[in-house]
Short mmCIF file of C-alpha atoms in Angstrom, two decimals:
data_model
loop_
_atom_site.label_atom_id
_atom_site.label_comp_id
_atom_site.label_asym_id
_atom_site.label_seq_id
_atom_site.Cartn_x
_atom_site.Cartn_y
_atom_site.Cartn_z
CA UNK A 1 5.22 -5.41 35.32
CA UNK A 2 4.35 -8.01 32.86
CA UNK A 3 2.09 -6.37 31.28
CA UNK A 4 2.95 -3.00 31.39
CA UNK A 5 5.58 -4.83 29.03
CA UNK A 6 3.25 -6.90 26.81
CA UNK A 7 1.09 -3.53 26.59
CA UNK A 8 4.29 -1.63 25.45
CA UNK A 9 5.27 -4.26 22.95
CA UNK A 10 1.89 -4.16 21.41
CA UNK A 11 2.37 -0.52 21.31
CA UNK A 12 4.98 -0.70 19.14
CA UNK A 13 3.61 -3.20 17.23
CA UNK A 14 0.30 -0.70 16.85
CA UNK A 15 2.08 2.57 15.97
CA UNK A 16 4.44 0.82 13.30
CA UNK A 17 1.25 -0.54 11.99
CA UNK A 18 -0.30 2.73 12.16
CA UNK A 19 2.64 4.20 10.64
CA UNK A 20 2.66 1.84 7.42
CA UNK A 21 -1.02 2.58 7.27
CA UNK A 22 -0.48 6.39 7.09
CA UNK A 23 2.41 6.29 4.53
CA UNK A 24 0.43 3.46 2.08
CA UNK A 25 2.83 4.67 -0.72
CA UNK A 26 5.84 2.39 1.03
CA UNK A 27 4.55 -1.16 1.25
CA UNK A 28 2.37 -0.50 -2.11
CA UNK A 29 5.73 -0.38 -3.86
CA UNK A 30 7.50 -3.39 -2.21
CA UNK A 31 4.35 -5.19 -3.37
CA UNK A 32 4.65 -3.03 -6.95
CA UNK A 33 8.46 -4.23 -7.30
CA UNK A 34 7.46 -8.03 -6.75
CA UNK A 35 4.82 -7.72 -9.48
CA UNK A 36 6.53 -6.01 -11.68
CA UNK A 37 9.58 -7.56 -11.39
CA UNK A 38 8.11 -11.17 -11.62
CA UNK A 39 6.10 -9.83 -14.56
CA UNK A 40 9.40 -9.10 -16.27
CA UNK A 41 10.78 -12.43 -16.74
CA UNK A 42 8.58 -13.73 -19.72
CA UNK A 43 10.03 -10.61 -21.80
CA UNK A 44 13.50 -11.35 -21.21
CA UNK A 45 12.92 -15.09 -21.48
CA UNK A 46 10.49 -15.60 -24.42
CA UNK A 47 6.43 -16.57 -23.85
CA UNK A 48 7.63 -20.55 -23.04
CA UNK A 49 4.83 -21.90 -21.14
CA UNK A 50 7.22 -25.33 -19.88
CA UNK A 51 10.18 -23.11 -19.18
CA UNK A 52 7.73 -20.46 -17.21
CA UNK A 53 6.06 -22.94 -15.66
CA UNK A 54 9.25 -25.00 -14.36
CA UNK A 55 11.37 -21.12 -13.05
CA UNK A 56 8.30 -19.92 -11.61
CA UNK A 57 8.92 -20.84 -7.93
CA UNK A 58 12.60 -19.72 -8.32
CA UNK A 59 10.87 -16.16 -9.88
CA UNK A 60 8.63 -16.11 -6.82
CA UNK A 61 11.15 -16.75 -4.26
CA UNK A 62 13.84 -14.38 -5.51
CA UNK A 63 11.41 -11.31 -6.28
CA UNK A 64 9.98 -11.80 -3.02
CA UNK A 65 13.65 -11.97 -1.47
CA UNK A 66 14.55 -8.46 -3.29
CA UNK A 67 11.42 -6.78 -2.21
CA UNK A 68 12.18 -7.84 1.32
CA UNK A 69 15.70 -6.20 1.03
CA UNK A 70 14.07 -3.63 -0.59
CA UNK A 71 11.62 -2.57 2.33
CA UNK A 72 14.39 -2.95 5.37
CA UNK A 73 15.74 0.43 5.12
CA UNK A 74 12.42 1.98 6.60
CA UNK A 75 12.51 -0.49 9.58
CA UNK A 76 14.95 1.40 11.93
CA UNK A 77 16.04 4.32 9.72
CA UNK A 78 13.63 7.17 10.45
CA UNK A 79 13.31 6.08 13.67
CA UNK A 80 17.43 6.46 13.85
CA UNK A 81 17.52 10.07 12.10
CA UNK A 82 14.39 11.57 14.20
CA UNK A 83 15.61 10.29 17.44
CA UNK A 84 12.94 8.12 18.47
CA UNK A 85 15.72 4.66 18.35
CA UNK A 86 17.52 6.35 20.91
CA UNK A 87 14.47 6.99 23.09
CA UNK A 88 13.50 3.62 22.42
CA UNK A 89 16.81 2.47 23.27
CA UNK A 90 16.09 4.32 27.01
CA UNK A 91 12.55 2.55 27.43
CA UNK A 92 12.49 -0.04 30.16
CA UNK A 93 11.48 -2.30 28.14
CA UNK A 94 14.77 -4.40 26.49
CA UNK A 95 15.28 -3.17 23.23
CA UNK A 96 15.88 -6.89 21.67
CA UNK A 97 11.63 -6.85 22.53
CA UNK A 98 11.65 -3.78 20.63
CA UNK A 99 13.54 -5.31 17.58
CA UNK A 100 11.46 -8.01 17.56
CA UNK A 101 8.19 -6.02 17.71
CA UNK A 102 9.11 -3.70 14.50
CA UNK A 103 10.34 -6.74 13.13
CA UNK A 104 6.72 -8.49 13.46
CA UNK A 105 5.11 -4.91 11.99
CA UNK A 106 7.37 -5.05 9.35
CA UNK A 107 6.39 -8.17 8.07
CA UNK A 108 3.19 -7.56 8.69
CA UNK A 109 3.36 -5.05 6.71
CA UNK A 110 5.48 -6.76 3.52
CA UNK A 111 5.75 -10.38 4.14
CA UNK A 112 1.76 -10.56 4.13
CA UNK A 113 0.99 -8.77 1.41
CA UNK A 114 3.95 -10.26 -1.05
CA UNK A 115 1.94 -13.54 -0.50
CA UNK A 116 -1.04 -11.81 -1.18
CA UNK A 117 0.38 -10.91 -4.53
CA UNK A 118 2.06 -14.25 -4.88
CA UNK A 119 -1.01 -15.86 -6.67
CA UNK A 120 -0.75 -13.11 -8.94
CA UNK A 121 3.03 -14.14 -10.64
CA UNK A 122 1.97 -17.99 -10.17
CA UNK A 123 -1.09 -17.01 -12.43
CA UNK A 124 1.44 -15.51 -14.72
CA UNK A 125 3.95 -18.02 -14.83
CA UNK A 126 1.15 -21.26 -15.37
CA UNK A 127 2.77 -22.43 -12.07
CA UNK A 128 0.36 -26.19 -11.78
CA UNK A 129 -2.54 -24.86 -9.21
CA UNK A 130 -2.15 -27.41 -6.63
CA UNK A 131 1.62 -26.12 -5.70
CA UNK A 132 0.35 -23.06 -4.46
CA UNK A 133 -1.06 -23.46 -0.85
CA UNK A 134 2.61 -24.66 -0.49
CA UNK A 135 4.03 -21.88 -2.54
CA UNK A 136 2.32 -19.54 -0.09
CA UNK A 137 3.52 -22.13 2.98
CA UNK A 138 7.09 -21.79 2.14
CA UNK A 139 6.49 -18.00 1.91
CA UNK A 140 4.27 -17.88 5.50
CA UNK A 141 7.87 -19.79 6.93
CA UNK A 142 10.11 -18.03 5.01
CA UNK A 143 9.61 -14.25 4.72
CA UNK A 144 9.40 -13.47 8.74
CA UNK A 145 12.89 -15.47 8.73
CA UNK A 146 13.93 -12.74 5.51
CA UNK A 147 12.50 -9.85 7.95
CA UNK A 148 14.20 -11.18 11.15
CA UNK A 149 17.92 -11.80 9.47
CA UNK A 150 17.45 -8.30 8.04
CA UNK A 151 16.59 -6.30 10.78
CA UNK A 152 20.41 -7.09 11.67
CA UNK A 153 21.40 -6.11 8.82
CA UNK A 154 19.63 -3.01 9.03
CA UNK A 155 20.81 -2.61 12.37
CA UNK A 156 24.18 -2.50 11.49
CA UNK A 157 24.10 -0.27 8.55
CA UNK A 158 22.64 2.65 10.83
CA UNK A 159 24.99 5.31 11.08
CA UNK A 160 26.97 4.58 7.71
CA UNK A 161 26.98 6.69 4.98
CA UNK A 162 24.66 5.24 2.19
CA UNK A 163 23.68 2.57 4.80
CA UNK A 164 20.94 1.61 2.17
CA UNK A 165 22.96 0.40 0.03
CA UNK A 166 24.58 -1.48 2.15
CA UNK A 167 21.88 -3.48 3.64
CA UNK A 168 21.47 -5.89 0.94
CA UNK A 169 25.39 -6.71 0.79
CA UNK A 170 25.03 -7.62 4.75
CA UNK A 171 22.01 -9.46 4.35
CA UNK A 172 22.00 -10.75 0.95
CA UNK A 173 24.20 -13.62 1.56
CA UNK A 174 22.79 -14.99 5.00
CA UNK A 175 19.26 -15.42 3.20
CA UNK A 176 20.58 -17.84 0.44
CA UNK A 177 19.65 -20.88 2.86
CA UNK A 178 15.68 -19.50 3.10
CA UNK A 179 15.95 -19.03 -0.75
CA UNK A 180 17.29 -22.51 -1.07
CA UNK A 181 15.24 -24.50 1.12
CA UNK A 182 11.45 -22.28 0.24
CA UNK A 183 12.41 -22.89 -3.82
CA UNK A 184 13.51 -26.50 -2.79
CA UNK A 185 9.81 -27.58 -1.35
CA UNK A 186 7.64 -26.25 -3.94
CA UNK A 187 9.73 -28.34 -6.65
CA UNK A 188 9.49 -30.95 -4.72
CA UNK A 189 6.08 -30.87 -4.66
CA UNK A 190 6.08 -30.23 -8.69
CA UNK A 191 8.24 -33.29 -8.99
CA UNK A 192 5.90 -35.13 -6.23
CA UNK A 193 8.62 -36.26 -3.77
CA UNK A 194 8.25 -35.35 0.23
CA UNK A 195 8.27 -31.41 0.97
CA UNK A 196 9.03 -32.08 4.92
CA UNK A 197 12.59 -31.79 5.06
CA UNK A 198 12.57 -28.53 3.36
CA UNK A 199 9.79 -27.11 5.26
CA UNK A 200 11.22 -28.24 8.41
CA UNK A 201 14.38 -26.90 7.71
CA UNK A 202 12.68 -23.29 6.86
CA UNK A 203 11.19 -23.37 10.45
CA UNK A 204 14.57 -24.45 12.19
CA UNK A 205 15.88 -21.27 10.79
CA UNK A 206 13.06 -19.48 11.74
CA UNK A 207 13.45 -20.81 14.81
CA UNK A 208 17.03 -20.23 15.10
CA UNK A 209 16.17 -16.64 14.14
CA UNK A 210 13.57 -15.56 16.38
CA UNK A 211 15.52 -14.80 19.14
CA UNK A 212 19.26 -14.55 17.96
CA UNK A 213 18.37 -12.14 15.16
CA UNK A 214 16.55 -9.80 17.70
CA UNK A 215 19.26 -9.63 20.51
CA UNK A 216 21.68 -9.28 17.46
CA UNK A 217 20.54 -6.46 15.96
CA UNK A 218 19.37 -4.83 19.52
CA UNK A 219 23.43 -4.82 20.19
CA UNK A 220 23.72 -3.37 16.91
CA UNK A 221 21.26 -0.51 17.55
CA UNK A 222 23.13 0.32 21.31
CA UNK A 223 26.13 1.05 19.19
CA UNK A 224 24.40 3.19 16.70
CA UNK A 225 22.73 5.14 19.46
CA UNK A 226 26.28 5.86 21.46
CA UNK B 1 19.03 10.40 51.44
CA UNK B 2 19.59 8.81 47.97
CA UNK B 3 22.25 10.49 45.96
CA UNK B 4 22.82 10.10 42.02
CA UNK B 5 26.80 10.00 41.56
CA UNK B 6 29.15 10.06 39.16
CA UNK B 7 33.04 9.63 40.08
CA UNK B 8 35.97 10.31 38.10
CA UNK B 9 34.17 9.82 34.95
CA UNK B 10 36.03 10.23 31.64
CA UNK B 11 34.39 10.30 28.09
CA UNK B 12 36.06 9.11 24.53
CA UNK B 13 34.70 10.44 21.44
CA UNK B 14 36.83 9.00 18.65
CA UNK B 15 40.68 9.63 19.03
CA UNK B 16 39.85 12.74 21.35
CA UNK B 17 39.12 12.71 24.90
CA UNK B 18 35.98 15.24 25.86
CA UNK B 19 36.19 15.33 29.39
CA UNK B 20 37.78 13.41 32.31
CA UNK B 21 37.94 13.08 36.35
CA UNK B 22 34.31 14.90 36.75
CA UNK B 23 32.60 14.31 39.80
CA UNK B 24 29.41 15.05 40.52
CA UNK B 25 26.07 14.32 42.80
CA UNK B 26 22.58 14.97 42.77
CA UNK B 27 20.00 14.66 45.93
CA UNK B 28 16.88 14.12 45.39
CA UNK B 29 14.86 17.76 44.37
CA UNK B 30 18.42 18.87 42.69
CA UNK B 31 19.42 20.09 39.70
CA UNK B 32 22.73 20.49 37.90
CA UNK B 33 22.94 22.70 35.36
CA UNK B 34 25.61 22.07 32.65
CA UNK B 35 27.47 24.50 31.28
CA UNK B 36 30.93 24.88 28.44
CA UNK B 37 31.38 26.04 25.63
CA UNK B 38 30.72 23.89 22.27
CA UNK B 39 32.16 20.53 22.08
CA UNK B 40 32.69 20.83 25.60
CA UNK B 41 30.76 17.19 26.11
CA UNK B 42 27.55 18.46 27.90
CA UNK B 43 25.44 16.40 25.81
CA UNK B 44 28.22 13.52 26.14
CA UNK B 45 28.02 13.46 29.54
CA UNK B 46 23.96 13.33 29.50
CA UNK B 47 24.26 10.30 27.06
CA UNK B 48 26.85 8.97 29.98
CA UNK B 49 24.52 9.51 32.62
CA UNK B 50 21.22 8.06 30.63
CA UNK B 51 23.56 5.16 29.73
CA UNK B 52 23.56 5.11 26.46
CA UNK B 53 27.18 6.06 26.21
CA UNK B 54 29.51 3.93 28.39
CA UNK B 55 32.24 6.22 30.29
CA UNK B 56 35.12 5.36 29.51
CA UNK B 57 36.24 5.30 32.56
CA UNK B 58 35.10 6.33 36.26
CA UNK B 59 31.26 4.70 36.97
CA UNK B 60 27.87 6.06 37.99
CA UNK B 61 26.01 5.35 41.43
CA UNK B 62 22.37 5.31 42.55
CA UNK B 63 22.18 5.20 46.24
CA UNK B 64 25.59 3.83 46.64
CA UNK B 65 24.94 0.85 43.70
CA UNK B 66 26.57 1.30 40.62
CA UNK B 67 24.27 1.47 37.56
CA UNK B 68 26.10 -0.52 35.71
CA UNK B 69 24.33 -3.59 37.83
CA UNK B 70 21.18 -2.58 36.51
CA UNK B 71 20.67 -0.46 34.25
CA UNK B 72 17.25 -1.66 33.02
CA UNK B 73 16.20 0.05 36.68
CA UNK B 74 18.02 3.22 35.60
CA UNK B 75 15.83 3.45 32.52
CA UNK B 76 12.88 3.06 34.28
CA UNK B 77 13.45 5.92 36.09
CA UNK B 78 14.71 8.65 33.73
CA UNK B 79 13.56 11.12 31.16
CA UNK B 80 16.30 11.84 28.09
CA UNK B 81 15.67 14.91 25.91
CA UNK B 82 17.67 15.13 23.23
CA UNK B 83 18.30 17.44 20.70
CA UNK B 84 15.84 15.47 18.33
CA UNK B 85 11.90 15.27 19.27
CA UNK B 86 11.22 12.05 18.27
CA UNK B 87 7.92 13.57 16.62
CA UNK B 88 6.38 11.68 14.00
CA UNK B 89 5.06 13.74 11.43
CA UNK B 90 2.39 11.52 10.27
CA UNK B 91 0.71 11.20 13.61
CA UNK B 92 -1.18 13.41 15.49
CA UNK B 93 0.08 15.43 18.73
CA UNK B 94 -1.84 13.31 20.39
CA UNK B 95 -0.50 10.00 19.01
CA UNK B 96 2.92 10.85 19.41
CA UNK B 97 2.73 11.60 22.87
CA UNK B 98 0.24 8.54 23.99
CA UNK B 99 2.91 6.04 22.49
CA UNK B 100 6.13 7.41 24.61
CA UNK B 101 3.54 7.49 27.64
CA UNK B 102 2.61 4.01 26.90
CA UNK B 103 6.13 2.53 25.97
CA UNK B 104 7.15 3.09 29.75
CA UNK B 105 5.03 1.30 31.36
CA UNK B 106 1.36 1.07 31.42
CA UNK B 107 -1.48 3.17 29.52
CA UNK B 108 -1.50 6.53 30.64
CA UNK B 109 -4.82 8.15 31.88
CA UNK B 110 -6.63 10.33 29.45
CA UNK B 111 -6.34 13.13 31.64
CA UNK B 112 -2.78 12.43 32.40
CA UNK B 113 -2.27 13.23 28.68
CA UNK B 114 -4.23 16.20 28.50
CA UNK B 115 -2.70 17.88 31.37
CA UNK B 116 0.48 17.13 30.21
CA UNK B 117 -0.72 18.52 26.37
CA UNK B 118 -1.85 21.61 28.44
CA UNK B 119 0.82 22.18 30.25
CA UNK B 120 2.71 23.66 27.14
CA UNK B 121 -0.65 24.76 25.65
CA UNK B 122 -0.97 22.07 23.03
CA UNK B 123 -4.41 21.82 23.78
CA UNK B 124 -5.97 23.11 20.30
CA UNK B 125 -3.35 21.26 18.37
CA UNK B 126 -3.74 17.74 20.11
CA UNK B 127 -5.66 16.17 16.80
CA UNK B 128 -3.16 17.98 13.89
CA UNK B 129 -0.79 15.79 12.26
CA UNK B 130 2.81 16.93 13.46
CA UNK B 131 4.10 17.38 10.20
CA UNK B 132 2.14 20.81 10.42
CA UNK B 133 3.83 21.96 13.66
CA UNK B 134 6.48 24.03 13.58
CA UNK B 135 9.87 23.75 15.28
CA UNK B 136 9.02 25.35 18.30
CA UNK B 137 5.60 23.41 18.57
CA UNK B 138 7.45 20.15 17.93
CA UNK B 139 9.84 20.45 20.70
CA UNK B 140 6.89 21.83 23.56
CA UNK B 141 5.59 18.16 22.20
CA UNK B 142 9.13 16.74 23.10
CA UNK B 143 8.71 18.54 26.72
CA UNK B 144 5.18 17.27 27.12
CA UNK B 145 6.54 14.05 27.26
CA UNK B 146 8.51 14.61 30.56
CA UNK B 147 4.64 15.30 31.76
CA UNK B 148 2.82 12.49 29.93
CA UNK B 149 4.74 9.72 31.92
CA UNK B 150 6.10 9.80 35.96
CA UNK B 151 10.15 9.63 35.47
CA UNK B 152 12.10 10.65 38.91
CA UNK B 153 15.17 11.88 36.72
CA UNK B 154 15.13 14.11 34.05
CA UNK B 155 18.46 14.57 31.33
CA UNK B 156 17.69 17.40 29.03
CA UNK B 157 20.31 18.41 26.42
CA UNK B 158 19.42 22.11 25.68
CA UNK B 159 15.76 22.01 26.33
CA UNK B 160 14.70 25.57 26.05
CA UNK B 161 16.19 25.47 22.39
CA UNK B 162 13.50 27.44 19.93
CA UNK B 163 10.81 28.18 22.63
CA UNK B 164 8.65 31.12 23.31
CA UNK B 165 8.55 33.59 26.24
CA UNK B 166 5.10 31.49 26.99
CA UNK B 167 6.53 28.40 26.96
CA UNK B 168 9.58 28.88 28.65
CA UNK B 169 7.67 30.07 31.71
CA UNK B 170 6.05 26.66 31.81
CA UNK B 171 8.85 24.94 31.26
CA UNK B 172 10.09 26.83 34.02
CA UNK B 173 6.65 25.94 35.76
CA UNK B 174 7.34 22.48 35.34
CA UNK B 175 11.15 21.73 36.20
CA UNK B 176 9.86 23.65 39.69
CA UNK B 177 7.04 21.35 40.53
CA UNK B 178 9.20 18.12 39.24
CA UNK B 179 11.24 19.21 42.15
CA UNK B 180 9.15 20.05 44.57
CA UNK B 181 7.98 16.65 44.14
CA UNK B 182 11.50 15.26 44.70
CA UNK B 183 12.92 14.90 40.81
CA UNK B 184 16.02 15.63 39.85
CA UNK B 185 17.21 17.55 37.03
CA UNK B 186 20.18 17.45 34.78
CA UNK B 187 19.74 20.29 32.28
CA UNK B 188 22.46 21.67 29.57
CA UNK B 189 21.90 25.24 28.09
CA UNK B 190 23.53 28.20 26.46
CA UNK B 191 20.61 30.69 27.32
CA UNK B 192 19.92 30.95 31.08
CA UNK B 193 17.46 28.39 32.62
CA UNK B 194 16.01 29.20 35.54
CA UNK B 195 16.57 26.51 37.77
CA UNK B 196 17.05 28.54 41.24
CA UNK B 197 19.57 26.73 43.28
CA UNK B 198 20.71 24.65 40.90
CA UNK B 199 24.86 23.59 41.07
CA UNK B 200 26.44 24.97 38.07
CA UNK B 201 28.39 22.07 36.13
CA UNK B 202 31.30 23.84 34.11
CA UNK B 203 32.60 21.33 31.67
CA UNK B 204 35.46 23.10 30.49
CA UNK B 205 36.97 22.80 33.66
CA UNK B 206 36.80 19.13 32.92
CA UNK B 207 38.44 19.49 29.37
CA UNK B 208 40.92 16.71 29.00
CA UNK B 209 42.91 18.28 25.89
CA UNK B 210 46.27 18.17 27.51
CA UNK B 211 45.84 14.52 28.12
CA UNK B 212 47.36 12.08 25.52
CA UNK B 213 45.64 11.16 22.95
CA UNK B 214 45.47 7.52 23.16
CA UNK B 215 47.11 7.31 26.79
CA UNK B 216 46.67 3.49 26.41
CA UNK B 217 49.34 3.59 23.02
CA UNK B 218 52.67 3.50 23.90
CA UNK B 219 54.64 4.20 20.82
CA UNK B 220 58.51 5.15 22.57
CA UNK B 221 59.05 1.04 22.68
CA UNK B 222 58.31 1.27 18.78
CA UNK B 223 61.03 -0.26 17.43
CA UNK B 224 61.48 3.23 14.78
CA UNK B 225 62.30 4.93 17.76
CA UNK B 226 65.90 3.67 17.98
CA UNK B 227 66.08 5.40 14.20
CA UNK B 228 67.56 8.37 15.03
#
């Protein structure tokens, strides 16, 4: 029984994959949006290498927070309109599992490759070279938090008209602490005090929302599947 | 012998009652066949018996438990066919099918696949992206699914719905030998199903239309209705 349900949760896990592998086009533009976006900045703001250099991890952090939002419509919503939540819903395995495993190919799928890109805007930005294994360590703690808090939100907004829309206005507010504490250690580490409080404090609410977020947003789904 | 049960169930959609005080039980190798007109609640009351819809009132027993105990158990044990296929257009017939097989419970043999591909002659198409099936090839993938994976209790909302003569001979074919190997089926349909000695289900005879609205609303001890 066990691992008829670790087999089924990797099957999930496999066919979202295999899914975001077929249909390249979606997580090429979250990962579009976060460049593009970040490269925006330095028009708006005027080529000032200090004033770049010192807004750069805020840059990262809140492109990388809107491409998130961004991508979390496609993490329930097709499988809500062709049926397949509903089916999903009827599987023996619990369905806050099933959150949890589209939530882990969903980040997989974003959360990886925005830090891929991240080096990319620090580049841009001058961000000082040594603040960037951290940069991409508050990002590695940070965006499956992003994922996890959203999936409730997209959860909820199943079933609403324009629920698209509305996912950011759910979510939007209860990712201000990530933003806060991910922007908080890398300028910490520019202005060379300790990074561990904020880093620990972006794993408590990781921790907080590995399993709350999933059995959240599985509730949500049961009433979108009524 | 075990019975599936439902007693004095009643379903809310919205402000409107659907249906209410139904009764019903299914032995094992039965079938109930649903019948009403629209909107009568046939596919309500297969969301009600999959569990996905709590009644809203009455309850539903397995062998004398109610399901409401466990209903992780329940879902082990059932097939739902909706009106939707749950067919992913970017993977292959194939695909689709080995990931509902898998999701309940263990990998399904190869051949347990195929035969279940073959039953509704979806042999030649196995490797084609879905996107390129058409409606009718989309939803013998849906029924394949009842094959690809052992289920004692199978819920299907309409599930002859855009089928060939072929195919519904073998879907005939296979809601026979899923008895004959002591299933149970709850089917709706508007078209005839064949199903022979199946209990007929009329949900109109359930309709709850005279009943009040919102029974549990009393508004005569509003205080407007001293105004006279």
């Amino acid at each position: 029984m066990e691992r008829d349900s670790v087999k089924a949760f990797l099957g999930i896990v496999g066919r979202d994959l295999r899914l975001a592998l077929r249909q390249r086009a979606d997580a090429l533009m979250v990962v579009l949006f976060f460049v593009l976006t970040g490269a925006l900045f330095p028009f708006g703001l005027g080529p000032e290498p200090n004033l770049l250099a010192r807004i750069a991890p805020g840059i990262i952090w809140v492109t990388a927070l809107l491409a998130v939002l961004l991508s979390l419509e496609r993490l329930f919503l097709a499988d809500y309109e062709d049926g397949a939540l509903e089916l999903m819903a009827l599987s023996p395995l619990p369905l806050s599992a099933i959150v949890l495993a589209k939530a882990l190919a969903h980040w997989l799928t974003t959360g990886l490759p925005l830090m891929a890109a991240a080096p990319l805007i620090a580049l841009l930005y001058n961000l000082d070279e040594a603040a960037l294994p951290l940069t991409l360590a508050t990002l590695a703690l940070g965006t499956p938090s992003l994922t996890l808090i959203g999936a409730v939100g997209a959860a909820l907004s199943l079933g609403a008209r324009r629920g698209g829309a509305l996912i950011p206005l759910l979510v939007l507010p209860l990712t201000i602490p990530v933003l806060i504490f991910g922007v908080g250690a890398i300028d910490a580490e520019l202005a060379g005090l300790s990074t561990k409080p904020h880093l620990l404090l972006l794993g408590a609410i990781l921790v907080l929302a590995l399993p709350f977020a999933p059995i959240a947003a599985a509730a949500a789904i049961r009433q979108a599947v009524e | 012998m075990s019975l599936f049960e439902g007693r004095g169930l009643a379903c809310r959609r919205g402000e409107r009652w659907v249906f209410a005080a139904l009764d019903f039980a299914l032995p094992a190798g039965g079938a109930l066949l649903l019948t009403g007109p629209n909107g009568s609640g046939k596919s309500s009351l297969l969301r009600v018996m999959a569990g996905l819809l709590p009644p809203a009132e009455g309850s539903l027993l397995w062998d004398g438990a109610p399901l409401r105990a466990e209903p992780e158990g329940h879902r082990r044990r059932l097939h739902f066919l909706g009106h939707q296929d749950a067919v992913k257009p970017v993977l292959s017939a194939r695909e689709n099918l080995a990931f509902w097989a898998a999701l309940r419970g263990g990998a399904a043999a190869a051949e347990t696949l195929e035969r279940a591909l073959a039953a509704f002659r979806l042999e030649a198409l196995a490797e084609v992206p879905a996107r390129l099936l058409s409606a009718g090839q989309k939803r013998r993938l849906a029924l394949s699914r009842l094959l690809a994976s052992p289920a004692e209790l199978w819920l299907l909302d309409e599930p002859s719905v855009g089928l060939d003569r072929a195919s519904d001979r073998a879907l005939a074919e296979a809601l026979a030998a899923h008895r004959a190997g002591g299933g149970r089926i709850v089917a709706s349909s508007h078209v005839p199903l064949e199903l022979p000695g199946a209990e007929t289900l009329d949900l109109d005879a359930f309709a709850a239309t005279s009943a009040e609205p919102w029974p549990d609303a009393d508004w005569s001890e509003a205080p407007w209705s001293e105004i006279p």
